[in-house]
Amino acid sequence: MSQDPQTDTSHSHATRAAARVALVTCADLPELDPDDRALLPALAALGIAAEPAIWDAGDVDWAGYDLVVVRDTWDYAKRREQFLRWARSVPRLANPAAVIEWNTDKRYLRELAAAGIPVVPTTWVEPGDAFVPEGRGEIVVKPAVSAGSIDTGRYDLMTQAPAAAAHVRRLQEDGRVVMIQPYLDAVDTAGETALLFIDGAFSHAIRKGAILTGPYEEGGLLYQNENISAREPSAQEHALAARVLAALPGGAGTLLYTRVDLLPSPDGPVVIEVELTEPSLFFGFADGSADRFAAAVARRLT
Ligand SMILES: Nc1ncnc2c1ncn2[C@@H]1O[C@H](COP(=O)(O)OP(=O)(O)O)[C@@H](O)[C@H]1O
Ligand SMILES: [Mg+2]
């Protein structure tokens, strides 16, 4: 084979164009969430040229990328249809548009419950439904399409039932489906556990401290601040997450990333949500996790 760079048209890395990957974010985070920036060197080390791209920027040539990876699109909750139209328009999207459609409306929790998986007990209130808070204790009010704990509040029914009803009404007036749950207060001490899977294989886990301190207040934050630390999940948590992965439509093996979020309850861990769209992956809390993710991206480029 010729060693002359002029005539050598063969397969060296120098002459082949690097694969191009978009890491999709939102206009408020044009340079990605700091945690996701760990992906840039990890992908570069594999010869992959990755760059942030804003999902609703309007001037991005999505078909020009070898792979488009959803990461920090945290502003779609109030315009899910627009977001889904965008997802369907992208030729090579991870996770795929059909998965994102299934996952961006938490009514998927009903399917998991029907499959026998323990989920946080939930009352679903449609926009036209009457809702009268009753019972005692504390409840959580949140929209079925949500990210970053926005539009979510916690109410003591003894003293805050009118505020809970007003929160529900406000979401309904925006045409949103509302979820009512008991506040599972074991989260205050034990925290929430998120288990991260890459290509369906367990990678790492974190503990997230409790977030809700009281009623929802108009704020305009993109996401709530979170108190995160590394965590070793219990055997029970691992077993439950495995059941969730097995119950996902199409199975978890085809998914680049899967995050299973569990809350502690008196009856053991229960699923609060499954994040297949825009989860924080917490690379900073697990050595090697960004490299594992980059390797999974590389496998999709062949
Ligand atoms: N039923 C609940 N009991 C206790 N805490 C809850 C409950 N529902 C939500 N939370 C708190 O609110 C946060 C956001 O709720 P979550 O259902 O995860 O919505 P999002 O999609 O916005 O992350 C959780 O991380 C948790 O701290
Ligand atoms: Mg959550």
Short mmCIF file of C-alpha atoms and ligand atoms in Angstrom, two decimals:
data_model
loop_
_atom_site.label_atom_id
_atom_site.label_comp_id
_atom_site.label_asym_id
_atom_site.label_seq_id
_atom_site.Cartn_x
_atom_site.Cartn_y
_atom_site.Cartn_z
CA MET A 1 0.00 0.00 0.00
CA SER A 2 1.26 3.47 -0.82
CA GLN A 3 2.57 5.59 2.05
CA ASP A 4 2.29 8.74 -0.03
CA PRO A 5 -0.36 10.95 1.53
CA GLN A 6 -1.19 12.34 -1.93
CA THR A 7 -2.17 8.97 -3.35
CA ASP A 8 -3.17 7.09 -0.22
CA THR A 9 -6.97 7.19 -0.34
CA SER A 10 -7.29 4.23 2.01
CA HIS A 11 -8.62 4.02 5.47
CA SER A 12 -6.49 6.12 7.74
CA HIS A 13 -8.25 8.25 10.35
CA ALA A 14 -6.51 11.29 8.95
CA THR A 15 -8.23 11.06 5.60
CA ARG A 16 -11.66 9.85 6.69
CA ALA A 17 -14.09 12.49 7.92
CA ALA A 18 -14.82 12.14 11.64
CA ALA A 19 -18.32 11.04 12.57
CA ARG A 20 -20.45 14.01 13.63
CA VAL A 21 -22.74 13.80 16.62
CA ALA A 22 -25.16 16.42 17.94
CA LEU A 23 -25.80 16.65 21.69
CA VAL A 24 -29.22 18.25 21.85
CA THR A 25 -29.93 20.98 24.35
CA CYS A 26 -32.25 23.95 24.85
CA ALA A 27 -31.77 27.67 24.22
CA ASP A 28 -31.19 28.36 27.94
CA LEU A 29 -28.24 25.92 28.00
CA PRO A 30 -26.54 26.51 24.63
CA GLU A 31 -23.27 24.93 25.85
CA LEU A 32 -25.04 21.99 27.53
CA ASP A 33 -25.54 21.27 31.21
CA PRO A 34 -22.05 21.21 32.82
CA ASP A 35 -22.37 17.48 33.58
CA ASP A 36 -22.98 16.64 29.92
CA ARG A 37 -19.91 18.58 28.83
CA ALA A 38 -17.91 15.55 30.02
CA LEU A 39 -19.18 13.83 26.87
CA LEU A 40 -17.23 16.15 24.57
CA PRO A 41 -13.72 14.91 25.51
CA ALA A 42 -14.98 11.33 25.92
CA LEU A 43 -16.36 11.35 22.36
CA ALA A 44 -13.33 13.22 20.98
CA ALA A 45 -11.08 10.50 22.40
CA LEU A 46 -12.93 8.05 20.13
CA GLY A 47 -12.47 10.30 17.10
CA ILE A 48 -16.07 11.53 17.21
CA ALA A 49 -16.77 15.21 16.62
CA ALA A 50 -19.60 16.17 18.97
CA GLU A 51 -21.21 19.56 19.38
CA PRO A 52 -24.20 21.05 21.21
CA ALA A 53 -27.27 21.84 19.10
CA ILE A 54 -30.47 23.54 20.20
CA TRP A 55 -33.57 21.51 19.34
CA ASP A 56 -35.79 24.46 18.37
CA ALA A 57 -33.12 26.72 16.86
CA GLY A 58 -34.69 26.23 13.43
CA ASP A 59 -31.46 26.41 11.43
CA VAL A 60 -29.84 23.08 12.31
CA ASP A 61 -29.25 20.46 9.59
CA TRP A 62 -30.20 17.43 11.70
CA ALA A 63 -29.84 15.06 8.74
CA GLY A 64 -26.20 16.13 8.47
CA TYR A 65 -25.33 14.32 11.73
CA ASP A 66 -24.46 10.66 12.00
CA LEU A 67 -26.31 10.58 15.32
CA VAL A 68 -28.41 13.08 17.27
CA VAL A 69 -28.43 12.45 21.03
CA VAL A 70 -31.07 14.14 23.18
CA ARG A 71 -29.55 15.53 26.37
CA ASP A 72 -30.77 18.80 27.90
CA THR A 73 -34.07 19.65 26.19
CA TRP A 74 -35.59 20.74 29.47
CA ASP A 75 -38.01 23.33 28.07
CA TYR A 76 -40.49 21.20 26.11
CA ALA A 77 -43.06 20.47 28.84
CA LYS A 78 -45.43 23.24 27.77
CA ARG A 79 -45.05 22.48 24.04
CA ARG A 80 -44.73 18.72 23.86
CA GLU A 81 -46.37 18.47 20.41
CA GLN A 82 -43.76 20.78 18.91
CA PHE A 83 -41.03 18.75 20.58
CA LEU A 84 -42.44 15.47 19.24
CA ARG A 85 -42.73 16.93 15.71
CA TRP A 86 -39.05 17.85 15.96
CA ALA A 87 -38.11 14.38 17.27
CA ARG A 88 -39.96 12.65 14.41
CA SER A 89 -38.18 14.88 11.88
CA VAL A 90 -34.67 13.81 12.96
CA PRO A 91 -33.41 10.84 10.93
CA ARG A 92 -31.04 9.29 13.49
CA LEU A 93 -32.21 10.13 16.99
CA ALA A 94 -31.27 8.53 20.32
CA ASN A 95 -33.40 7.68 22.09
CA PRO A 96 -35.80 7.17 19.14
CA ALA A 97 -38.81 9.44 18.58
CA ALA A 98 -41.34 6.69 19.35
CA VAL A 99 -39.66 6.11 22.72
CA ILE A 100 -39.67 9.85 23.41
CA GLU A 101 -43.36 10.05 22.55
CA TRP A 102 -44.14 7.22 24.99
CA ASN A 103 -41.92 8.62 27.71
CA THR A 104 -42.83 12.33 27.74
CA ASP A 105 -46.33 11.73 29.15
CA LYS A 106 -46.24 10.07 32.55
CA ARG A 107 -49.41 8.17 31.81
CA TYR A 108 -46.93 5.44 30.83
CA LEU A 109 -46.81 4.78 34.60
CA ARG A 110 -50.28 3.25 34.25
CA GLU A 111 -48.89 0.71 31.77
CA LEU A 112 -46.09 -0.18 34.15
CA ALA A 113 -48.59 -0.54 37.01
CA ALA A 114 -50.78 -2.77 34.81
CA ALA A 115 -47.69 -4.94 34.26
CA GLY A 116 -47.52 -5.44 38.03
CA ILE A 117 -44.71 -2.96 38.70
CA PRO A 118 -45.06 -0.92 41.92
CA VAL A 119 -45.38 2.78 41.06
CA VAL A 120 -46.21 5.78 43.26
CA PRO A 121 -50.01 5.61 43.81
CA THR A 122 -51.48 8.23 41.49
CA THR A 123 -54.87 9.82 40.85
CA TRP A 124 -55.10 11.20 37.32
CA VAL A 125 -57.12 14.38 36.78
CA GLU A 126 -57.97 15.27 33.18
CA PRO A 127 -58.51 18.91 32.19
CA GLY A 128 -62.32 18.52 32.36
CA ASP A 129 -62.46 16.54 35.61
CA ALA A 130 -63.68 17.96 38.92
CA PHE A 131 -61.08 17.71 41.68
CA VAL A 132 -61.88 18.06 45.37
CA PRO A 133 -58.95 17.45 47.72
CA GLU A 134 -59.96 15.03 50.43
CA GLY A 135 -58.37 12.91 53.11
CA ARG A 136 -55.45 13.92 55.28
CA GLY A 137 -51.71 14.00 55.12
CA GLU A 138 -49.64 15.57 52.39
CA ILE A 139 -50.11 15.32 48.63
CA VAL A 140 -48.04 16.16 45.57
CA VAL A 141 -49.63 17.95 42.60
CA LYS A 142 -47.72 17.78 39.30
CA PRO A 143 -48.38 17.73 35.56
CA ALA A 144 -48.22 14.48 33.55
CA VAL A 145 -45.87 16.20 31.10
CA SER A 146 -43.07 17.61 33.19
CA ALA A 147 -39.34 17.93 33.65
CA GLY A 148 -37.11 19.43 36.29
CA SER A 149 -39.75 19.48 39.05
CA ILE A 150 -41.33 22.56 37.48
CA ASP A 151 -45.06 23.13 38.16
CA THR A 152 -44.84 20.65 41.03
CA GLY A 153 -46.02 21.37 44.59
CA ARG A 154 -46.51 19.70 47.95
CA TYR A 155 -49.56 20.44 50.10
CA ASP A 156 -50.68 19.56 53.63
CA LEU A 157 -54.39 18.81 53.24
CA MET A 158 -55.07 20.05 56.79
CA THR A 159 -54.15 23.62 55.97
CA GLN A 160 -53.38 23.86 52.25
CA ALA A 161 -56.24 22.08 50.47
CA PRO A 162 -57.47 25.29 48.78
CA ALA A 163 -53.97 25.98 47.47
CA ALA A 164 -53.75 22.39 46.14
CA ALA A 165 -57.12 22.78 44.40
CA ALA A 166 -56.00 26.08 42.88
CA HIS A 167 -52.79 24.48 41.58
CA VAL A 168 -54.78 21.66 39.96
CA ARG A 169 -57.19 24.16 38.41
CA ARG A 170 -54.38 26.26 37.00
CA LEU A 171 -52.78 23.23 35.32
CA GLN A 172 -56.18 22.13 33.99
CA GLU A 173 -56.77 25.58 32.52
CA ASP A 174 -53.53 25.11 30.57
CA GLY A 175 -55.03 21.90 29.18
CA ARG A 176 -52.70 19.70 31.18
CA VAL A 177 -53.37 16.30 32.76
CA VAL A 178 -52.64 16.46 36.49
CA MET A 179 -51.20 13.82 38.80
CA ILE A 180 -52.09 13.67 42.50
CA GLN A 181 -49.90 11.49 44.71
CA PRO A 182 -49.37 10.98 48.42
CA TYR A 183 -46.16 12.68 49.51
CA LEU A 184 -43.85 9.72 50.25
CA ASP A 185 -41.99 11.26 53.15
CA ALA A 186 -39.29 8.58 53.42
CA VAL A 187 -37.63 10.61 50.66
CA ASP A 188 -36.86 13.25 53.30
CA THR A 189 -34.30 10.95 54.92
CA ALA A 190 -33.48 8.18 52.42
CA GLY A 191 -33.67 10.33 49.27
CA GLU A 192 -34.60 9.21 45.76
CA THR A 193 -32.51 6.65 43.86
CA ALA A 194 -31.79 6.98 40.14
CA LEU A 195 -30.30 3.94 38.37
CA LEU A 196 -28.53 4.67 35.09
CA PHE A 197 -28.31 2.17 32.25
CA ILE A 198 -26.31 2.49 29.03
CA ASP A 199 -27.41 0.19 26.19
CA GLY A 200 -29.56 -1.60 28.77
CA ALA A 201 -26.60 -2.43 31.05
CA PHE A 202 -26.38 -0.97 34.56
CA SER A 203 -23.75 1.79 34.71
CA HIS A 204 -24.12 3.72 37.97
CA ALA A 205 -26.57 5.20 40.44
CA ILE A 206 -27.09 8.36 42.45
CA ARG A 207 -29.03 9.57 45.45
CA LYS A 208 -31.10 12.69 45.01
CA GLY A 209 -32.20 14.56 48.10
CA ALA A 210 -35.85 15.51 48.59
CA ILE A 211 -36.85 18.50 46.50
CA LEU A 212 -40.36 19.56 47.45
CA THR A 213 -40.62 21.89 50.43
CA GLY A 214 -44.14 23.18 49.95
CA PRO A 215 -46.71 24.65 47.58
CA TYR A 216 -45.82 25.51 44.02
CA GLU A 217 -44.74 29.11 43.54
CA GLU A 218 -44.50 30.97 40.28
CA GLY A 219 -40.80 31.02 39.59
CA GLY A 220 -39.75 30.60 36.01
CA LEU A 221 -36.82 28.34 36.85
CA LEU A 222 -35.82 25.84 34.19
CA TYR A 223 -35.16 23.21 36.82
CA GLN A 224 -34.89 22.91 40.60
CA ASN A 225 -31.50 22.66 42.24
CA GLU A 226 -30.72 19.13 43.26
CA ASN A 227 -28.62 17.62 46.04
CA ILE A 228 -26.87 14.63 44.41
CA SER A 229 -24.41 12.04 45.68
CA ALA A 230 -23.20 8.66 44.44
CA ARG A 231 -25.25 5.72 45.72
CA GLU A 232 -25.07 1.95 45.77
CA PRO A 233 -28.64 0.75 45.09
CA SER A 234 -30.09 -1.99 47.29
CA ALA A 235 -30.71 -5.46 45.86
CA GLN A 236 -34.44 -4.65 45.95
CA GLU A 237 -33.87 -1.46 43.93
CA HIS A 238 -31.76 -3.32 41.37
CA ALA A 239 -34.46 -5.99 41.04
CA LEU A 240 -37.23 -3.43 40.57
CA ALA A 241 -35.24 -1.49 37.96
CA ALA A 242 -34.62 -4.74 36.06
CA ARG A 243 -38.37 -5.37 35.99
CA VAL A 244 -38.94 -1.85 34.66
CA LEU A 245 -36.39 -2.35 31.87
CA ALA A 246 -38.04 -5.61 30.87
CA ALA A 247 -41.44 -3.89 30.71
CA LEU A 248 -40.36 -1.01 28.44
CA PRO A 249 -41.93 -1.12 24.99
CA GLY A 250 -39.37 -2.72 22.69
CA GLY A 251 -37.17 -3.62 25.68
CA ALA A 252 -34.27 -1.59 27.05
CA GLY A 253 -31.56 -3.17 24.87
CA THR A 254 -32.20 -0.73 22.02
CA LEU A 255 -32.08 2.34 24.26
CA LEU A 256 -28.88 4.36 24.43
CA TYR A 257 -29.79 5.57 27.93
CA THR A 258 -32.36 4.59 30.53
CA ARG A 259 -32.82 6.14 33.94
CA VAL A 260 -35.12 4.53 36.49
CA ASP A 261 -36.08 6.78 39.43
CA LEU A 262 -37.29 5.12 42.63
CA LEU A 263 -38.76 6.51 45.84
CA PRO A 264 -38.73 4.64 49.13
CA SER A 265 -42.16 3.73 50.47
CA PRO A 266 -43.40 1.72 53.48
CA ASP A 267 -43.80 -1.25 51.09
CA GLY A 268 -40.35 -0.97 49.55
CA PRO A 269 -39.14 0.98 46.51
CA VAL A 270 -41.68 2.29 44.00
CA VAL A 271 -41.19 3.85 40.56
CA ILE A 272 -41.63 7.64 40.45
CA GLU A 273 -40.61 7.93 36.81
CA VAL A 274 -38.60 6.39 33.98
CA GLU A 275 -36.46 8.88 32.08
CA LEU A 276 -35.83 7.95 28.45
CA THR A 277 -35.86 11.46 27.03
CA GLU A 278 -33.73 14.18 28.67
CA PRO A 279 -32.41 12.73 31.94
CA SER A 280 -29.39 14.11 33.71
CA LEU A 281 -26.97 11.18 33.62
CA PHE A 282 -24.68 12.34 36.45
CA PHE A 283 -21.38 11.42 34.76
CA GLY A 284 -19.57 13.47 37.41
CA PHE A 285 -20.56 10.98 40.10
CA ALA A 286 -19.24 7.80 38.45
CA ASP A 287 -15.74 7.37 37.05
CA GLY A 288 -15.77 5.97 33.53
CA SER A 289 -19.47 6.57 32.93
CA ALA A 290 -18.94 9.25 30.26
CA ASP A 291 -16.51 6.89 28.49
CA ARG A 292 -19.09 4.08 28.62
CA PHE A 293 -21.68 6.41 27.13
CA ALA A 294 -19.26 7.54 24.41
CA ALA A 295 -18.48 3.91 23.55
CA ALA A 296 -22.22 3.22 23.19
CA VAL A 297 -22.51 6.21 20.86
CA ALA A 298 -19.55 4.90 18.83
CA ARG A 299 -21.23 1.48 18.46
CA ARG A 300 -24.20 3.22 16.84
CA LEU A 301 -22.02 4.90 14.22
CA THR A 302 -20.84 1.83 12.36
N1 LIG B 1 -45.16 11.48 45.47
C1 LIG B 1 -44.03 12.09 45.83
N2 LIG B 1 -43.53 11.96 47.08
C2 LIG B 1 -42.38 12.59 47.45
N3 LIG B 1 -41.67 13.39 46.63
C3 LIG B 1 -42.13 13.57 45.36
C4 LIG B 1 -43.31 12.92 44.90
N4 LIG B 1 -43.51 13.29 43.61
C5 LIG B 1 -42.49 14.11 43.30
N5 LIG B 1 -41.66 14.28 44.33
C6 LIG B 1 -40.46 15.13 44.38
O1 LIG B 1 -40.51 16.02 43.28
C7 LIG B 1 -39.43 15.75 42.36
C8 LIG B 1 -39.93 15.89 40.92
O2 LIG B 1 -40.96 14.96 40.66
P1 LIG B 1 -40.90 13.96 39.43
O3 LIG B 1 -42.11 13.12 39.48
O4 LIG B 1 -39.59 13.27 39.42
O5 LIG B 1 -41.04 14.96 38.20
P2 LIG B 1 -39.98 15.55 37.13
O6 LIG B 1 -40.32 14.85 35.84
O7 LIG B 1 -40.28 17.00 37.10
O8 LIG B 1 -38.59 15.20 37.60
C9 LIG B 1 -38.93 14.37 42.74
O9 LIG B 1 -37.55 14.26 42.43
C10 LIG B 1 -39.21 14.29 44.22
O10 LIG B 1 -38.18 14.92 45.00
MG MG B 2 -37.84 13.42 38.38
#
